[in-house]
CSV table of C-alpha atoms in Angstrom, one decimal:
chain,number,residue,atom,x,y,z
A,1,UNK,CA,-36.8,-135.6,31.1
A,2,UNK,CA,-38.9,-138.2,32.4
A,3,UNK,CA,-42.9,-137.3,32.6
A,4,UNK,CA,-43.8,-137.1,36.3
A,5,UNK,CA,-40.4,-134.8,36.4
A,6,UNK,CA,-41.9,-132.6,34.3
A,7,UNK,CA,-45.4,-132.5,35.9
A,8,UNK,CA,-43.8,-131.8,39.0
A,9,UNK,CA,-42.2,-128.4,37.6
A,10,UNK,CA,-45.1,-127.2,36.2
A,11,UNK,CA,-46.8,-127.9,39.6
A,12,UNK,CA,-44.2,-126.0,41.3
A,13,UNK,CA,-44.3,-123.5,38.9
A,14,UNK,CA,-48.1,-122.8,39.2
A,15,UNK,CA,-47.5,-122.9,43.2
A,16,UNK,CA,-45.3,-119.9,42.6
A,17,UNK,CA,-47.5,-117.8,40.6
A,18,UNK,CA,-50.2,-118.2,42.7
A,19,UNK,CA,-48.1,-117.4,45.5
A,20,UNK,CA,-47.3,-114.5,43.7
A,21,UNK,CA,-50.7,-112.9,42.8
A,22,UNK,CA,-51.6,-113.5,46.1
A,23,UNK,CA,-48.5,-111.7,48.1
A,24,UNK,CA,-48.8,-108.9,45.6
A,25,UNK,CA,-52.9,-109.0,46.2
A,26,UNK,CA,-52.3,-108.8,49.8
A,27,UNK,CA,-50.2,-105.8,50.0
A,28,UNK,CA,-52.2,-104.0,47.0
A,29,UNK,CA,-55.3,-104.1,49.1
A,30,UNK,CA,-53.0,-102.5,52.0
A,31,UNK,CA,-51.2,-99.6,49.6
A,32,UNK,CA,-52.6,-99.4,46.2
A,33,UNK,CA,-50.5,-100.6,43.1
A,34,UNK,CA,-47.9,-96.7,43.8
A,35,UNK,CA,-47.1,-98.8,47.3
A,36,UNK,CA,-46.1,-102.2,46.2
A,37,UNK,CA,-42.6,-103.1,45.5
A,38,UNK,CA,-40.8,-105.7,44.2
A,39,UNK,CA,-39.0,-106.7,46.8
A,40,UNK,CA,-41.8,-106.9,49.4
A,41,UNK,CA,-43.9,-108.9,47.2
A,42,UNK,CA,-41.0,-112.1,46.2
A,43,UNK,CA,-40.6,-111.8,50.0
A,44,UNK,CA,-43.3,-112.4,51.4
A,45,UNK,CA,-44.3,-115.0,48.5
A,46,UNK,CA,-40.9,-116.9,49.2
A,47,UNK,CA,-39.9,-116.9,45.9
A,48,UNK,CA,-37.1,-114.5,44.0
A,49,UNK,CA,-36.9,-111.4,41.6
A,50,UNK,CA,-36.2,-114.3,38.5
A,51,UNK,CA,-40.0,-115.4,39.0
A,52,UNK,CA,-41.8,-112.5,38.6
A,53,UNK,CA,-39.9,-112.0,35.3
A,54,UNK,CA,-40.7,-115.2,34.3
A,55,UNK,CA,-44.1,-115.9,35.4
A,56,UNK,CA,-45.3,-112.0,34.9
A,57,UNK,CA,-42.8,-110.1,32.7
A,58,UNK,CA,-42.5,-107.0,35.3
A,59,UNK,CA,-43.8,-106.1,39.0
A,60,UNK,CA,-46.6,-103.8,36.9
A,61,UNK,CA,-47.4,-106.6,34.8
A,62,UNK,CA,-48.1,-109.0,37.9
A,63,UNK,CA,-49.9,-106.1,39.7
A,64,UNK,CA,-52.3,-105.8,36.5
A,65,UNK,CA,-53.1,-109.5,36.6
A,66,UNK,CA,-53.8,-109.6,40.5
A,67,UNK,CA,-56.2,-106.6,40.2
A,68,UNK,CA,-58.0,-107.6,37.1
A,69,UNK,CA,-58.1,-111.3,38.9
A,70,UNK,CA,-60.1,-109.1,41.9
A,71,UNK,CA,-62.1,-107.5,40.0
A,72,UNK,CA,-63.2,-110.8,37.8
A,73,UNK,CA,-63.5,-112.8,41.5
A,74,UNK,CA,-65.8,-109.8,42.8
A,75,UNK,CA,-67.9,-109.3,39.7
A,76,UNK,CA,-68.6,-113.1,38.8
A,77,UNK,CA,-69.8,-112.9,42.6
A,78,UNK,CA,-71.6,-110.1,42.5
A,79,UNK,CA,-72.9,-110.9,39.2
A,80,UNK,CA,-74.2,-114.1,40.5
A,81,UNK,CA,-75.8,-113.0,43.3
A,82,UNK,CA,-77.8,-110.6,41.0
A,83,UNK,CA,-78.6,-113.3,38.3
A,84,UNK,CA,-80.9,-115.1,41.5
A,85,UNK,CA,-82.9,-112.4,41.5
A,86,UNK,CA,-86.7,-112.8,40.0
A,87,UNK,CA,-88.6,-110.2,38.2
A,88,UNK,CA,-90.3,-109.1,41.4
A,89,UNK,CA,-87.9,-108.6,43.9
A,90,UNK,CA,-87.9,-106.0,46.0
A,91,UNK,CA,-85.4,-103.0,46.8
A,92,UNK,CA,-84.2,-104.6,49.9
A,93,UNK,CA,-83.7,-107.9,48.0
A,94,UNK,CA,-81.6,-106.2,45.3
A,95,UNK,CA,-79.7,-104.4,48.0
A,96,UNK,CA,-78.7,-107.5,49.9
A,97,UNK,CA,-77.3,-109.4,46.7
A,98,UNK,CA,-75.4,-106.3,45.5
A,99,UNK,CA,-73.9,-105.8,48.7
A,100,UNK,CA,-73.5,-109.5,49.5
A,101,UNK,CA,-70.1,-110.2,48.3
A,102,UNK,CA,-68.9,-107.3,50.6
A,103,UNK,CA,-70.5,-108.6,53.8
A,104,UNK,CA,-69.3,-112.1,53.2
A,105,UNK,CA,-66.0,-110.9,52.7
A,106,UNK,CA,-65.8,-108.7,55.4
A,107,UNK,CA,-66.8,-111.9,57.6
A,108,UNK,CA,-64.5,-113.8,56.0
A,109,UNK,CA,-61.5,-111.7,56.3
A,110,UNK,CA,-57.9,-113.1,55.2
A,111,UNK,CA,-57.9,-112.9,51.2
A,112,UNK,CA,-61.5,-112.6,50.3
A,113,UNK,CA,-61.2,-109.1,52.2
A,114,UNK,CA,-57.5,-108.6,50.1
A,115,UNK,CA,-59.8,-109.0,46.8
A,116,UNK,CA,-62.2,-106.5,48.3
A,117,UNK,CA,-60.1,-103.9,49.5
A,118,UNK,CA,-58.1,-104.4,45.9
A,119,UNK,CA,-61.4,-104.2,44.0
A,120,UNK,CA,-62.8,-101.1,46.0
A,121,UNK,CA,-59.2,-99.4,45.5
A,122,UNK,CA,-59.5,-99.6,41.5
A,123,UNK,CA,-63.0,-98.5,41.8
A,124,UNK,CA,-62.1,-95.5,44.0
A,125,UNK,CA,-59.1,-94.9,41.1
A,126,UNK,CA,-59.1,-96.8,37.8
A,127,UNK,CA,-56.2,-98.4,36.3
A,128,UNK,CA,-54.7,-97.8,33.0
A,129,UNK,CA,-56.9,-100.6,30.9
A,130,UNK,CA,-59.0,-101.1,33.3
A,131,UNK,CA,-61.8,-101.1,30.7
A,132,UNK,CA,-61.5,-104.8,29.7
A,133,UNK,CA,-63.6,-105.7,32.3
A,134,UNK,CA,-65.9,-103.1,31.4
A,135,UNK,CA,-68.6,-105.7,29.9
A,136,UNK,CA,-68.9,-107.5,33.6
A,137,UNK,CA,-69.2,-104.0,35.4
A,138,UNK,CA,-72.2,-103.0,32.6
A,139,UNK,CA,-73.7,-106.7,33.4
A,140,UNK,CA,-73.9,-106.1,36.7
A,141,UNK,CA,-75.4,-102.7,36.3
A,142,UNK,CA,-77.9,-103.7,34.1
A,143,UNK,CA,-79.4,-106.2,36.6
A,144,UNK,CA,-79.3,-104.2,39.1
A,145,UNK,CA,-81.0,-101.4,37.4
A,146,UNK,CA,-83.5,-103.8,35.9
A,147,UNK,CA,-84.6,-104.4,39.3
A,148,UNK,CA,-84.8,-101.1,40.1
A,149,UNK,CA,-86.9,-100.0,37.1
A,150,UNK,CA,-89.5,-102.6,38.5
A,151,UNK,CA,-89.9,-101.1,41.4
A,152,UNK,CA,-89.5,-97.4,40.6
A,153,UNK,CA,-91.3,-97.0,37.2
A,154,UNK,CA,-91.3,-93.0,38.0
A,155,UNK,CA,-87.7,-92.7,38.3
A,156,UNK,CA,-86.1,-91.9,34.6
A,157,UNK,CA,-83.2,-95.1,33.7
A,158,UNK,CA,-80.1,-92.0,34.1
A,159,UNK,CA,-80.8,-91.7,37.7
A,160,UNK,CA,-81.4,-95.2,38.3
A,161,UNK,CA,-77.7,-95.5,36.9
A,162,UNK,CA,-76.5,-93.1,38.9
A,163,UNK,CA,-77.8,-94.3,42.3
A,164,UNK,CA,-76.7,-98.0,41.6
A,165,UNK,CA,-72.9,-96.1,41.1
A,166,UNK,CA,-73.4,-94.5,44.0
A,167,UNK,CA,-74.2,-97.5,45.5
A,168,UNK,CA,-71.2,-99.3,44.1
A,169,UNK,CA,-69.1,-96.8,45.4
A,170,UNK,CA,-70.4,-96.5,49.3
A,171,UNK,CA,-69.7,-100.1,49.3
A,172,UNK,CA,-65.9,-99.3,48.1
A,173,UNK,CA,-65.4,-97.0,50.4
A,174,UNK,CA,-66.6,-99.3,53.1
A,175,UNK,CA,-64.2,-101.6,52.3
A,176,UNK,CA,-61.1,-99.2,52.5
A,177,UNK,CA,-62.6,-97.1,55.5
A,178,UNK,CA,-61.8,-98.3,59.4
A,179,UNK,CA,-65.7,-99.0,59.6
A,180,UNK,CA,-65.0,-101.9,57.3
A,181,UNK,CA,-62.7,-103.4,59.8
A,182,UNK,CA,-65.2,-102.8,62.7
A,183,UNK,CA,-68.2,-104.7,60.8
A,184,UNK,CA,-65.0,-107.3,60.3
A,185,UNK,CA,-65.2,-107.9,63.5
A,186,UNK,CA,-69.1,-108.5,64.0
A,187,UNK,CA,-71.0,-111.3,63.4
A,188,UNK,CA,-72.6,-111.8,59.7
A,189,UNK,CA,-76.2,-111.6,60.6
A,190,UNK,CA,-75.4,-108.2,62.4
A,191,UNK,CA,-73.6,-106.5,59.1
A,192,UNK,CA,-76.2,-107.8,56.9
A,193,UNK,CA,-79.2,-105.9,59.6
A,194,UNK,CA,-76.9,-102.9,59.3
A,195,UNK,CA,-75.7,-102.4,55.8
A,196,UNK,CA,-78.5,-103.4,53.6
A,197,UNK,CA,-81.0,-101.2,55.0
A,198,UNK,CA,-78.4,-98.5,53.8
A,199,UNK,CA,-77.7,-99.4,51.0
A,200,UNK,CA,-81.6,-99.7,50.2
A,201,UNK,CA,-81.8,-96.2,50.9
A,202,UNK,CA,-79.3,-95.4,48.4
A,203,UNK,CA,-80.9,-97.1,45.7
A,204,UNK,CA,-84.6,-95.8,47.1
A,205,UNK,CA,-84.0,-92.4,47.3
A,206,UNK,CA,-86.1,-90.0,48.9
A,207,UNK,CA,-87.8,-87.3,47.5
């Protein structure tokens, strides 16, 4: 088989993969991974049964790659966001780039939402193995909890864990919740003078 023959499979096998992850990302951020089928998910990526076994191995094995390729997309976001941060930002800075993925996908709608929603859906309920990204979801802790400490120097490192969870999991929620397709629907400046404030509070506390 001549070389540009076999370039041109690959390249049409890649188009179906990706075509794939992204038909099974879409209707995992609608159902969660119990509401996905097989069917739905070669359908809407035009493609057949054949090339999930062959690209993936099974429909749980293709789900597994789509999430953990969510969850690597959100945290290398969210993660980058946080590394911008100096050593004397404020509370409301730290709250704007923890929740900034989230409001720029919620602006962005189409697939950037799908990772969302898929990412706040694992959050809300872990997968099996979930755990190998566990090192990304520690990093971005960390950061944010650094920042905190800085700020807070009364409040003991436990709780400042636990409010940057809590945090983490009011911005899931969000993303899941028919609020999060109302703030879809308004302009980016307007969720960013809504959420952040509140998700300040969260990692404030009040006493």
């Amino acid at each position: 088989m001549r070389p540009e023959k076999t370039d041109l499979r690959r390249e049409a096998g890649q188009r179906t993969r990706d075509d794939l992850l992204a038909a099974a990302l879409a209707l995992l951020a609608q159902r969660g991974q119990e509401g996905v089928t097989l069917r739905e998910i070669t359908q809407n990526a035009g493609a057949n049964v054949a090339a999930v076994s062959y690209h993936f191995g099974s429909l749980k094995a293709l789900c597994d790659v789509a999430i953990e390729h969510a969850l690597e997309r959100y945290l290398d976001a969210q993660i980058r966001e946080l590394d911008t941060l100096a050593g004397s930002a404020t509370v409301s800075e730290l709250a704007e780039a923890f929740a900034r993925p989230m409001m720029s996908a919620l602006a962005a709608g189409g697939r950037d939402l799908a990772v969302i929603r898929t990412v706040a859906r694992v959050g809300i309920d872990p997968p099996e193995g979930w755990e190998r990204l566990a090192g990304k979801f520690q990093r971005a802790r960390w950061q944010a909890v650094r920042v905190l400490a800085a700020n807070l120097p009364e409040v003991d490192e436990p709780e400042l864990v636990f409010r940057v969870r809590c945090a983490a999991g009011m911005l899931n929620w969000l993303a899941v919740a028919p609020i999060g397709a109302e703030l879809g629907a308004e302009a980016t400046e307007r969720v960013e003078r809504m959420l952040v404030p509140v998700v300040a509070g969260a990692l404030q506390g009040v006493r």
